[in-house]
Coordinates of C-alpha atoms in Angstrom, one line a residue:
V1223 CA 59.1 147.9 84.8
Q1224 CA 58.6 146.6 81.3
A1225 CA 57.1 149.8 80.2
W1226 CA 59.9 151.8 81.7
L1227 CA 62.5 149.7 80.1
Q1228 CA 60.8 149.9 76.7
Q1229 CA 60.5 153.6 76.9
R1230 CA 64.0 154.2 78.3
F1231 CA 65.9 151.9 75.9
H1232 CA 63.5 151.9 73.0
V1233 CA 63.2 148.1 73.0
N1234 CA 60.1 146.3 72.0
A1235 CA 58.4 143.8 74.3
R1236 CA 59.5 140.7 72.3
R1237 CA 63.1 141.7 72.3
L1238 CA 63.0 142.5 76.0
L1239 CA 61.5 139.1 76.8
I1240 CA 64.3 137.4 74.8
W1241 CA 67.0 139.3 76.5
T1242 CA 65.5 138.7 80.0
G1243 CA 65.1 134.9 79.2
T1244 CA 68.7 134.8 78.0
A1245 CA 70.0 136.5 81.1
V1246 CA 68.0 134.2 83.4
V1247 CA 69.4 131.1 81.6
A1248 CA 72.9 132.5 81.8
L1249 CA 72.5 133.2 85.5
L1250 CA 71.3 129.6 86.1
L1251 CA 74.2 128.2 84.1
F1252 CA 76.7 130.3 86.0
T1253 CA 75.3 129.4 89.4
T1254 CA 75.3 125.7 88.5
L1255 CA 78.9 125.8 87.4
W1256 CA 79.8 127.9 90.5
I1257 CA 78.4 125.4 93.0
H1258 CA 79.8 122.3 91.4
P1259 CA 80.2 119.7 92.9
H1260 CA 78.3 120.9 96.1
Y1261 CA 74.8 120.6 94.7
L1262 CA 73.2 119.4 98.0
S1263 CA 74.2 122.5 99.9
Y1264 CA 73.2 124.9 97.2
F1265 CA 71.2 128.0 98.1
N1266 CA 70.7 130.9 95.7
V1267 CA 72.2 134.3 96.1
A1268 CA 68.8 135.8 97.2
V1269 CA 69.3 134.0 100.6
G1270 CA 73.0 134.6 100.9
G1271 CA 74.3 131.7 98.8
P1272 CA 75.6 128.3 100.0
Q1273 CA 77.6 129.9 102.8
N1274 CA 74.4 131.1 104.4
G1275 CA 72.4 128.0 103.8
R1276 CA 73.2 126.6 107.3
N1277 CA 71.3 129.6 108.8
I1278 CA 68.2 128.7 106.8
L1279 CA 67.9 124.9 106.6
L1280 CA 69.7 122.0 108.2
D1281 CA 69.5 118.2 108.4
S1282 CA 69.1 116.4 105.0
N1283 CA 68.6 119.8 103.3
I1284 CA 72.3 120.4 103.5
D1285 CA 74.1 117.6 105.1
W1286 CA 74.2 113.8 104.7
G1287 CA 77.9 113.4 105.6
Q1288 CA 78.7 113.7 101.9
D1289 CA 81.8 115.8 102.5
L1290 CA 83.8 113.2 104.5
L1291 CA 86.0 112.4 101.5
R1292 CA 86.6 116.1 101.0
L1293 CA 87.5 116.4 104.6
Q1294 CA 90.2 113.7 104.1
D1295 CA 91.5 115.7 101.0
W1296 CA 91.5 118.9 103.1
M1297 CA 93.5 117.1 105.9
D1298 CA 96.1 115.9 103.3
Q1299 CA 96.4 119.3 101.7
N1300 CA 96.8 121.0 105.1
G1301 CA 99.1 118.5 106.7
V1302 CA 96.5 117.6 109.4
E1303 CA 97.1 114.2 111.0
E1304 CA 93.9 114.0 113.1
V1305 CA 90.7 115.9 113.6
N1306 CA 88.1 116.0 116.3
L1307 CA 85.0 115.0 114.3
A1308 CA 81.3 115.4 114.8
W1309 CA 79.8 114.1 111.5
F1310 CA 76.2 113.7 110.3
G1311 CA 75.0 111.1 108.0
T1312 CA 75.3 107.4 107.6
A1313 CA 78.8 107.2 106.1
D1314 CA 81.5 105.6 108.1
P1315 CA 84.6 107.9 108.5
D1316 CA 86.8 104.9 108.8
Y1317 CA 85.9 103.9 105.3
Y1318 CA 87.5 107.1 104.0
G1319 CA 90.7 106.5 106.1
L1320 CA 90.0 109.5 108.4
N1321 CA 92.1 109.7 111.5
Y1322 CA 89.7 111.2 114.0
K1323 CA 88.6 111.4 117.6
P1324 CA 84.8 111.3 117.7
L1325 CA 82.9 114.2 119.3
P1326 CA 79.4 114.1 120.6
G1327 CA 77.2 113.7 117.6
F1328 CA 74.3 111.9 116.2
P1329 CA 75.4 108.2 116.4
R1330 CA 74.3 106.1 113.5
P1331 CA 72.4 102.9 114.2
Q1332 CA 75.2 100.8 112.8
F1333 CA 77.6 102.2 115.3
L1334 CA 75.4 102.2 118.4
S1335 CA 76.8 99.0 119.8
Q1336 CA 80.3 100.5 119.9
W1337 CA 79.5 104.1 120.5
T1338 CA 80.0 105.8 123.8
R1339 CA 79.9 109.5 124.4
P1340 CA 83.5 110.7 124.1
P1341 CA 84.9 112.9 126.9
F1342 CA 84.5 116.5 125.8
N1343 CA 84.2 119.8 127.7
P1344 CA 81.9 122.0 125.6
A1345 CA 82.9 125.2 127.4
D1346 CA 86.6 124.7 127.0
P1347 CA 87.6 122.5 124.1
E1348 CA 91.1 121.1 124.0
P1349 CA 93.5 122.5 121.4
G1350 CA 93.3 120.9 118.0
I1351 CA 91.4 120.9 114.7
Y1352 CA 87.7 120.4 115.0
A1353 CA 85.5 119.3 112.0
I1354 CA 81.9 119.7 112.9
S1355 CA 79.0 119.0 110.6
V1356 CA 76.6 122.0 110.4
S1357 CA 73.7 119.8 111.5
N1358 CA 75.6 118.7 114.6
L1359 CA 76.7 122.3 115.2
W1360 CA 73.1 123.3 115.6
E1361 CA 72.4 120.1 117.6
I1362 CA 69.2 119.3 115.8
Q1363 CA 69.4 115.6 116.5
L1364 CA 71.4 115.7 119.8
A1365 CA 69.7 115.0 123.1
D1366 CA 72.0 117.5 124.8
K1367 CA 71.3 120.9 123.3
N1368 CA 74.3 122.5 125.0
V1369 CA 77.3 120.8 123.3
Y1370 CA 78.5 123.3 120.6
P1371 CA 77.5 126.9 121.6
W1372 CA 81.2 127.7 122.1
F1373 CA 81.8 126.9 118.4
R1374 CA 78.6 128.6 117.2
A1375 CA 79.8 131.8 118.8
R1376 CA 82.9 131.8 116.5
Q1377 CA 83.5 132.1 112.8
P1378 CA 84.9 128.9 111.3
D1379 CA 88.4 128.9 110.0
D1380 CA 87.4 126.9 107.0
S1381 CA 84.4 125.2 105.4
I1382 CA 84.4 121.9 103.5
G1383 CA 81.6 121.7 101.0
N1384 CA 79.4 124.0 103.1
S1385 CA 78.5 121.0 105.3
I1386 CA 81.5 120.6 107.5
L1387 CA 83.0 123.6 109.4
I1388 CA 86.6 123.6 110.5
Y1389 CA 87.7 125.3 113.7
K1390 CA 91.4 125.6 114.8
I1391 CA 91.8 125.8 118.5
P1392 CA 95.3 126.8 119.5

């Protein structure tokens, strides 16, 4: 490739190296600014970008519950009073003031004493707004591996920080 570029554009090797290095640094700078502030869920464009990251890696590679605060912002901006929430991570949604109904998810140790499996029909979810963490969507930590296939079969209506997917069920 280098020989072809040198011959085609009459550029010497040193100049080609400088231009290539500059282009790589510019691309890195652009992608860093583009992903801000969602660094944890970053995946490069070669694998489809951050939107496709959930199809490649899950768990702590993409989701620690870091987007609960952004979920509250999204709810405020969209006039949503309450969500059906399956979150992943150790953060307490109550701390962020979220008004939510818990869905089956990965209960945190600090909540085990008060946690019971909420009533939920996975084949026919009730109307409402569902906010489901990508790690819970793929049920990697759930004992029941048949909780969210209905949602996996659909495109989300929105995404919050690439770690929480929003589904609007009429």
